[in-house]
Short mmCIF file of C-alpha atoms and ligand atoms in Angstrom, two decimals:
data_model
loop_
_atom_site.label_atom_id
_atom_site.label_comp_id
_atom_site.label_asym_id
_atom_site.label_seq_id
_atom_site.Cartn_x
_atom_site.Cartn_y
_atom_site.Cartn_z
CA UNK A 205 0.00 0.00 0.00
CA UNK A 206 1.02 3.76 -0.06
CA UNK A 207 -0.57 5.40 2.93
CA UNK A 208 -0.82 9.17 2.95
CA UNK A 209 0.41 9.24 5.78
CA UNK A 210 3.95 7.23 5.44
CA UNK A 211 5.32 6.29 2.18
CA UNK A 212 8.19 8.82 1.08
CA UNK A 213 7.43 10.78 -2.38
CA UNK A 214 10.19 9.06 -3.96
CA UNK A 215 9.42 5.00 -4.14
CA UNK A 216 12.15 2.99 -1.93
CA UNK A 217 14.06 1.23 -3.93
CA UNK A 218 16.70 -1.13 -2.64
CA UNK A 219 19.21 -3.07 -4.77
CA UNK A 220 18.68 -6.99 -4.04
CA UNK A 221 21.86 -7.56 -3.14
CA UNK A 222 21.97 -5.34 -0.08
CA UNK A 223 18.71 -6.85 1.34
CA UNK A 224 19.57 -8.80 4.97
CA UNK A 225 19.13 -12.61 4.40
CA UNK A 226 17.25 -14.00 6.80
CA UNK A 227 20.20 -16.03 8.14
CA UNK A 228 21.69 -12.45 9.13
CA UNK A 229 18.52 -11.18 10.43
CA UNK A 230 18.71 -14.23 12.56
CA UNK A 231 22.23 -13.34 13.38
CA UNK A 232 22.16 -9.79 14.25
CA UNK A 233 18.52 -10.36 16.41
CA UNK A 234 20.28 -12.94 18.38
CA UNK A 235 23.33 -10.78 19.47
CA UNK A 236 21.24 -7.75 20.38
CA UNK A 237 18.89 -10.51 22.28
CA UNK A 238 22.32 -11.14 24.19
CA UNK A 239 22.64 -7.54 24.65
CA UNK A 240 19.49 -7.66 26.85
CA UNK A 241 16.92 -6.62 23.99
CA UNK A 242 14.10 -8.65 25.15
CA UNK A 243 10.91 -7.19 22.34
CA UNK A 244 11.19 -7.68 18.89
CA UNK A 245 8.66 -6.09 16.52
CA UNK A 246 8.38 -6.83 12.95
CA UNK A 247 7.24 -4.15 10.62
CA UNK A 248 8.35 -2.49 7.40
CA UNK A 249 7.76 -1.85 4.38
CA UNK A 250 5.12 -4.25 4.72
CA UNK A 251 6.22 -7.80 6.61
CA UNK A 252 3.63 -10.01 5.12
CA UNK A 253 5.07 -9.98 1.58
CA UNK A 254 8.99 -10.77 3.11
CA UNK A 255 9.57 -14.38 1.95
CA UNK A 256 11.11 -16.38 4.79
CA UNK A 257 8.62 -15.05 7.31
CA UNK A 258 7.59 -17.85 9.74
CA UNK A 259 11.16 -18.98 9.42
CA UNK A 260 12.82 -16.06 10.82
CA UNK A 261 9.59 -15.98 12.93
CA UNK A 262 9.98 -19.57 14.35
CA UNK A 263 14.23 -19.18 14.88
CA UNK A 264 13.65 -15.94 16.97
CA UNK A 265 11.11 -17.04 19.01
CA UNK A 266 13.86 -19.55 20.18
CA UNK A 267 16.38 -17.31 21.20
CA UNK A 268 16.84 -16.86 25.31
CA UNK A 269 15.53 -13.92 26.26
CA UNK A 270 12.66 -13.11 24.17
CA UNK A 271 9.95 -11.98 26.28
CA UNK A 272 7.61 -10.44 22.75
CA UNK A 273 7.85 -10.97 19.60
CA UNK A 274 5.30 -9.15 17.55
CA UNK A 275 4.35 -7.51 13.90
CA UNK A 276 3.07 -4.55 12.49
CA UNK A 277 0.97 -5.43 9.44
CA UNK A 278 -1.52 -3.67 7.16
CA UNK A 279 -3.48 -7.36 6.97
CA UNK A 280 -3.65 -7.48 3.78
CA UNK A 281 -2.35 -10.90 3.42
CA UNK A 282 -3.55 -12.23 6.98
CA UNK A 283 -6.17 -14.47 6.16
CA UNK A 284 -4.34 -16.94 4.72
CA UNK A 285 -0.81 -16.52 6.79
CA UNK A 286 -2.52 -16.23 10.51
CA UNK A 287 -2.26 -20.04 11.75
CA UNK A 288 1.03 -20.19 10.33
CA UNK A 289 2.72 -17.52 12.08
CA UNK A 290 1.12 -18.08 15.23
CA UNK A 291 2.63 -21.48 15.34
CA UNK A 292 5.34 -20.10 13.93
CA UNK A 293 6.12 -18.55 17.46
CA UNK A 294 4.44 -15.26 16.65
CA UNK A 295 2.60 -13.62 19.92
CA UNK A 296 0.96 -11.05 18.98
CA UNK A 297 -0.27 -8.31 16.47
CA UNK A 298 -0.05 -4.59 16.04
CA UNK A 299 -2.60 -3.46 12.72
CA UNK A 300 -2.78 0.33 10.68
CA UNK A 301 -6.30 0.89 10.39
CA UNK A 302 -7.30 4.37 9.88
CA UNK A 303 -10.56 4.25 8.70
CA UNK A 304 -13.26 1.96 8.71
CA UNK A 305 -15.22 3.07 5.75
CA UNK A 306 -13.93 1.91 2.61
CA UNK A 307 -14.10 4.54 0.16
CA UNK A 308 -12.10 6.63 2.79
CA UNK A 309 -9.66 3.43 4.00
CA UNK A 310 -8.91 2.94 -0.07
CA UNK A 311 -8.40 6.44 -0.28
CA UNK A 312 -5.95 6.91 2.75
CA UNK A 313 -3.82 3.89 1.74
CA UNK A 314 -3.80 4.61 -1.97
CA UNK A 315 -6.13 1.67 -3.40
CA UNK A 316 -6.23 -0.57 -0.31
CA UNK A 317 -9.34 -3.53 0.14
CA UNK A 318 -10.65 -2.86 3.52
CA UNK A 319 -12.70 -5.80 3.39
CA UNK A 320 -9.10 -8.31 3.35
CA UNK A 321 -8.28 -6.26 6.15
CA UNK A 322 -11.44 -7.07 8.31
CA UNK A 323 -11.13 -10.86 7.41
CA UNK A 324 -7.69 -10.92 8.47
CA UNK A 325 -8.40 -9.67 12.09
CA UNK A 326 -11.34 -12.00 12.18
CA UNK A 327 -8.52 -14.83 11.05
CA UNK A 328 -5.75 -13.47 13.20
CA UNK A 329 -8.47 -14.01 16.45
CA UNK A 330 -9.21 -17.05 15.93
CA UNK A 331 -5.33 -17.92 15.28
CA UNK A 332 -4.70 -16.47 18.84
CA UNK A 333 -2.16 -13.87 17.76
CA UNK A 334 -3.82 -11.72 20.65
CA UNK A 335 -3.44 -8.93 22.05
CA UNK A 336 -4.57 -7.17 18.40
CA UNK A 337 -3.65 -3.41 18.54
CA UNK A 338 -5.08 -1.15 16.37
CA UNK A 339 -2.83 1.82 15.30
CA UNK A 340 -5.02 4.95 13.52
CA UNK A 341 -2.72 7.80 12.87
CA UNK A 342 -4.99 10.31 13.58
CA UNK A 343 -5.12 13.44 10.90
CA UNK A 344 -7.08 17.01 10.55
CA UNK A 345 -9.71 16.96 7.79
CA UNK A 346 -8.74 13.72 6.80
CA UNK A 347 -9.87 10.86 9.57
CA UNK A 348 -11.36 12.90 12.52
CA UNK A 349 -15.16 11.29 11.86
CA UNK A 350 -13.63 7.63 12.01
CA UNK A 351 -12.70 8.35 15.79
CA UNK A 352 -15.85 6.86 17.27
CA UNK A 353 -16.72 4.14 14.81
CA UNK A 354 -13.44 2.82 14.91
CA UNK A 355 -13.72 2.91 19.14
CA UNK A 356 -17.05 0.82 19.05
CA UNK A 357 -15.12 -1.23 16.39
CA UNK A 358 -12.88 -1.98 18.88
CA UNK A 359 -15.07 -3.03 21.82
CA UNK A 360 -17.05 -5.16 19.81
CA UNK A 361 -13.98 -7.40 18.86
CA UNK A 362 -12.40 -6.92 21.64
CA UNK A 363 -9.15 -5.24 20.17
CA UNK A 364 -7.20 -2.66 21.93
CA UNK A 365 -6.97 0.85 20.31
CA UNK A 366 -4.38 3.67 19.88
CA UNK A 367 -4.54 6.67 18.63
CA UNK A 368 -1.46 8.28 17.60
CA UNK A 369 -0.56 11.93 16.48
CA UNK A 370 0.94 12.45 12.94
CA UNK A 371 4.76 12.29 13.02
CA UNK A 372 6.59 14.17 10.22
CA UNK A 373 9.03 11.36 9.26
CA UNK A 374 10.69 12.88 5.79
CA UNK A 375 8.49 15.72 4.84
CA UNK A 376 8.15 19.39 5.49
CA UNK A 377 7.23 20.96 8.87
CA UNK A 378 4.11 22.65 6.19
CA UNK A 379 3.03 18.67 5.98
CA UNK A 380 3.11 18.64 9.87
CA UNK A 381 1.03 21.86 10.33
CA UNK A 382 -1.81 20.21 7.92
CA UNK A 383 -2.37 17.08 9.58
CA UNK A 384 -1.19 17.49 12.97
CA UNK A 385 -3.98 17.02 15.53
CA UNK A 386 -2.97 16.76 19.17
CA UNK A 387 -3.96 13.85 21.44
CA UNK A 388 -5.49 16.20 23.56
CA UNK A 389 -8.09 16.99 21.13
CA UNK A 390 -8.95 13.36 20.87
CA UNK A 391 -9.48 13.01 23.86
CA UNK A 392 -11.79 16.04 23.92
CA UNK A 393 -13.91 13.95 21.01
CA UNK A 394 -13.80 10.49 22.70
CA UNK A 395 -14.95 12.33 25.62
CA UNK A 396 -18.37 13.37 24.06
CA UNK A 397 -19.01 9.61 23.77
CA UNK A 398 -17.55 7.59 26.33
CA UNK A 399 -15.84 7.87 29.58
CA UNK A 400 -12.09 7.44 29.82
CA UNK A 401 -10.83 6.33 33.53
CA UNK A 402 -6.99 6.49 34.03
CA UNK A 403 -5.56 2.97 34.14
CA UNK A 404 -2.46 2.01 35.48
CA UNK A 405 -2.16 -0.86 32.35
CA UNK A 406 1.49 -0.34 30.71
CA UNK A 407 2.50 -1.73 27.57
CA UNK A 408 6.13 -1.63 26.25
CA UNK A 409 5.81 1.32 24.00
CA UNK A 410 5.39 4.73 24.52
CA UNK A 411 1.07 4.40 24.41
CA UNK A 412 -0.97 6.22 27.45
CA UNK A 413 -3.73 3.62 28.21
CA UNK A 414 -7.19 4.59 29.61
CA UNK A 415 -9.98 2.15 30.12
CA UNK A 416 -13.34 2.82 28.51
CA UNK A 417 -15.61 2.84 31.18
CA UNK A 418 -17.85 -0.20 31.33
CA UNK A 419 -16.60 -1.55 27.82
CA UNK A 420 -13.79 -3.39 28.97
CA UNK A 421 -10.88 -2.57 26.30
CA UNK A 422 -8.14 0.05 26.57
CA UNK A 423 -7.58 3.19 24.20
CA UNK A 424 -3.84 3.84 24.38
CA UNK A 425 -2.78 7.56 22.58
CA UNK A 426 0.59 8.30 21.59
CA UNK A 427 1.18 11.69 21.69
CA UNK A 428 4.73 11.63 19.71
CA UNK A 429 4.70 15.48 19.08
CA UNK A 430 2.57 17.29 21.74
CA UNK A 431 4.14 15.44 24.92
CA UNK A 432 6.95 13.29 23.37
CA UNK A 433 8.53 10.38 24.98
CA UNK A 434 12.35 10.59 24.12
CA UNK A 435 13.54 10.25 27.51
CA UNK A 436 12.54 6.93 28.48
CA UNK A 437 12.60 6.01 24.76
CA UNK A 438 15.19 2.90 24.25
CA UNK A 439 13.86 1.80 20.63
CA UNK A 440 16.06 1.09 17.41
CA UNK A 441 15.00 0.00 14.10
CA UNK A 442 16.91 -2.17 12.12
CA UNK A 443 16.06 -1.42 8.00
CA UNK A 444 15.55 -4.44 5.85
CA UNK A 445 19.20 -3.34 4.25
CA UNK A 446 20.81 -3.82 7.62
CA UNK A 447 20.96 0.09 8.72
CA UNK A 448 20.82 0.81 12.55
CA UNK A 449 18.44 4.34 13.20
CA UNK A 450 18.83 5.55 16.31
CA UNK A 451 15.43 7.84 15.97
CA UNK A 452 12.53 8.53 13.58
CA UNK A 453 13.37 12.19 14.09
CA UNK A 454 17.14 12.18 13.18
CA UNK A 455 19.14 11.71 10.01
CA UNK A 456 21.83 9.46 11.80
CA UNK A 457 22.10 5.95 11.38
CA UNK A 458 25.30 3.82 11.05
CA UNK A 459 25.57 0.84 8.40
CA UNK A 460 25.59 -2.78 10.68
CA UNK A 461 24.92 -4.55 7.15
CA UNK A 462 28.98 -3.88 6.13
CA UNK A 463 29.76 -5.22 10.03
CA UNK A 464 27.36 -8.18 9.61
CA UNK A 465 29.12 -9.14 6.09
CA UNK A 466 32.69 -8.49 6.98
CA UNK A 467 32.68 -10.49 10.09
CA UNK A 468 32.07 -13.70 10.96
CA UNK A 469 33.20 -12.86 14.57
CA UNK A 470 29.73 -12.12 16.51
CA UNK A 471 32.12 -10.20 19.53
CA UNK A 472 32.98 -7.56 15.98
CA UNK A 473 29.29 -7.65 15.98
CA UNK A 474 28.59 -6.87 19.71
CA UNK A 475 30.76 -3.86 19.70
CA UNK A 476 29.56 -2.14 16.65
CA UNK A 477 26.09 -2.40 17.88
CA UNK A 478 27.47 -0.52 21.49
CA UNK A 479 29.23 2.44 19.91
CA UNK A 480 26.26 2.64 17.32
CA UNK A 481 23.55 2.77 20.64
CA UNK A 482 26.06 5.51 22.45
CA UNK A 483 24.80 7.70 19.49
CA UNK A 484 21.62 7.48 20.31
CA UNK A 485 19.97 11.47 20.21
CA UNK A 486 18.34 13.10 23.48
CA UNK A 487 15.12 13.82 21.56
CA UNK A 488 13.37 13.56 18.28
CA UNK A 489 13.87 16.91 16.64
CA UNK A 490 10.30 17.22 14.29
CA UNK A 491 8.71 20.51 15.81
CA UNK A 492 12.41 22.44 14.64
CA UNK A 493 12.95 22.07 11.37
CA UNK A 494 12.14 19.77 8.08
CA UNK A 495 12.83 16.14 7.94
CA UNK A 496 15.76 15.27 5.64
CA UNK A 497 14.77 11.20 5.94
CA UNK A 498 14.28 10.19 2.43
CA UNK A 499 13.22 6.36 3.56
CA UNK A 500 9.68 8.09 5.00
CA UNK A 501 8.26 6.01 8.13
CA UNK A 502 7.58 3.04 5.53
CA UNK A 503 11.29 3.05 5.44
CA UNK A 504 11.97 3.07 9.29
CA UNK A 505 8.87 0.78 9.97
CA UNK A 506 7.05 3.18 12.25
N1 SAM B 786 3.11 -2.00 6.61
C1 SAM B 786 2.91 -2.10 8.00
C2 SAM B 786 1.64 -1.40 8.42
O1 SAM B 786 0.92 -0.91 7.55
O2 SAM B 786 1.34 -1.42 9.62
C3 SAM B 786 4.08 -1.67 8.85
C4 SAM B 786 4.75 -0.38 8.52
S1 SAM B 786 4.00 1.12 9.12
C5 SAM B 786 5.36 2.21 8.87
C6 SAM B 786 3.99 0.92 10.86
C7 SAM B 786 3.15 1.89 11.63
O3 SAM B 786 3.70 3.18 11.50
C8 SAM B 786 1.70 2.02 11.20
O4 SAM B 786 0.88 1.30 12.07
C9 SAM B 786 1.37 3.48 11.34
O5 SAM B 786 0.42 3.63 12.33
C10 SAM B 786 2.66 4.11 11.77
N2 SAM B 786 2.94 5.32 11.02
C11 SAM B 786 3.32 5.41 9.73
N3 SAM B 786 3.50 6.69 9.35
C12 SAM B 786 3.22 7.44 10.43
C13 SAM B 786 3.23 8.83 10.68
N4 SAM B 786 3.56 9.71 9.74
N5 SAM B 786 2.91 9.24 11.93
C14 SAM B 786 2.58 8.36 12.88
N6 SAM B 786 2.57 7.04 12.71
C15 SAM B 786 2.87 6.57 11.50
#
């Protein structure tokens, strides 16, 4: 898909050759797992269409240490996928939905079949790859009026939700002034409907969860821009052609794929990934100035 929202102007296009095997994605997950990285998330691009999937899946579940191992997926290609993975080793799902009407869904992710998406939730239940989060990227004049369907969505299938403000990832601060809506806002909407009650209910990201009163499902909201979490942020995202980022608000990144092939000498490994993590920015810079990122979220996987 191309969502409004996150594919960069320019298509990605990387040559074959500099893709990570899945033999080195193996190798480089397993020596940060012994750095103490304990939650793997797969995302992209779009995971689904990687070939190799439930073997990489199935080999990192394995590894000591692994307390999560989830995807983020637009579901396109759940349905048929959804046992496999699960018993694969796969725990659990993170899903873009944005809109839950399909002209506007199609329009959002530039041609996508909402209807695959729904049966591939539907298949991904009954495979057990639970707890199913739902990410909407919230956006002015764009998916305001989906707020509240997508909520009672939600309770009826039992799904958690989180709403998260639109991050500028490799566009112009203009781009950020359009679509930006704060969290607090939200909240001011959800309000009108339902009753949110402070929970105590973490998960490992950076989501604010509040239980809807007397509905029994959480509504996390990630407010990256009004109220950011870089201090107690300890992500990295590894790119499909082996580049460490650091942040989805900085230009830095250092290459691991030219340490992964020159090396067969996991301690080489080890250290590269330490000096790479001591370069890890304060904050997320996207209220200063333009985004230079050419790889766009769909790049850095979100
Ligand atoms: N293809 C997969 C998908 O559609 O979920 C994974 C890739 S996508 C980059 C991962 C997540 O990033 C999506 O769930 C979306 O919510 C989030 N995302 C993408 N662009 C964003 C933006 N500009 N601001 C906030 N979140 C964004």
């Amino acid at each position: 898909m191309r969502c409004v929202y996150c594919s960069p102007e320019k298509k990605l296009r990387n040559p074959r050759e500099d893709i990570l095997t899945i033999d080195e994605f193996c190798r480089v997950i397993r020596v940060f797992t012994r750095l103490g990285i304990s939650h793997i998330r797969l995302t992209g691009g779009e995971p689904l269409v990687r070939q190799g999937l439930p073997r990489l899946i199935h080999e990192v579940a394995r590894f000591p240490g692994i307390d999560d191992l989830s995807m983020t997926t637009n579901m396109l290609l759940m349905e048929d996928a959804a046992k496999t993975l699960k018993e694969a080793g796969l725990q659990r799902l993170n899903v873009s939905l944005d809109s839950l009407d399909p002209e506007r869904f199609s329009k959002i992710t530039g041609g996508g079949d909402l209807s695959k998406v729904l049966r591939g939730i539907d298949a991904a239940l009954e495979a057990g790859l639970t707890p199913i989060k739902i990410n909407m990227v919230v956006m002015k004049d764009i998916n305001i009026g989906d707020i509240i369907p997508m909520i009672r969505f939600c309770i009826e299938k039992k799904l958690f939700m989180r709403m998260i403000e639109y991050m500028p990832v490799g566009v112009a601060q203009k781009e950020l002034k359009e679509k930006h809506f704060p969290i607090s806002e939200i909240k001011k909407l959800v309000a009108k409907e339902f009753t949110l009650q402070e929970t105590t209910t973490r998960g490992p990201g950076p989501a604010k969860y509040h239980q809807i009163a007397g509905h029994g499902i959480c509504i996390g909201f990630i407010a990256a821009i009004s109220q950011h979490f870089c201090e107690s942020c300890n992500r990295v995202r590894l790119t499909s052609n082996g580049m460490l980022h650091l942040c989805l608000g900085h230009e830095n990144q250092f290459n691991l794929r030219e340490v992964i092939r020159s090396t067969k000498d996991d301690s080489v490994l080890k250290e590269a990934i330490l000096s790479a993590i001591q370069k890890k920015p304060l904050g997320h810079k996207f209220a200063e100035h333009d985004s230079l990122m050419m790889i766009g979220m769909a790049g850095l996987g979100g």
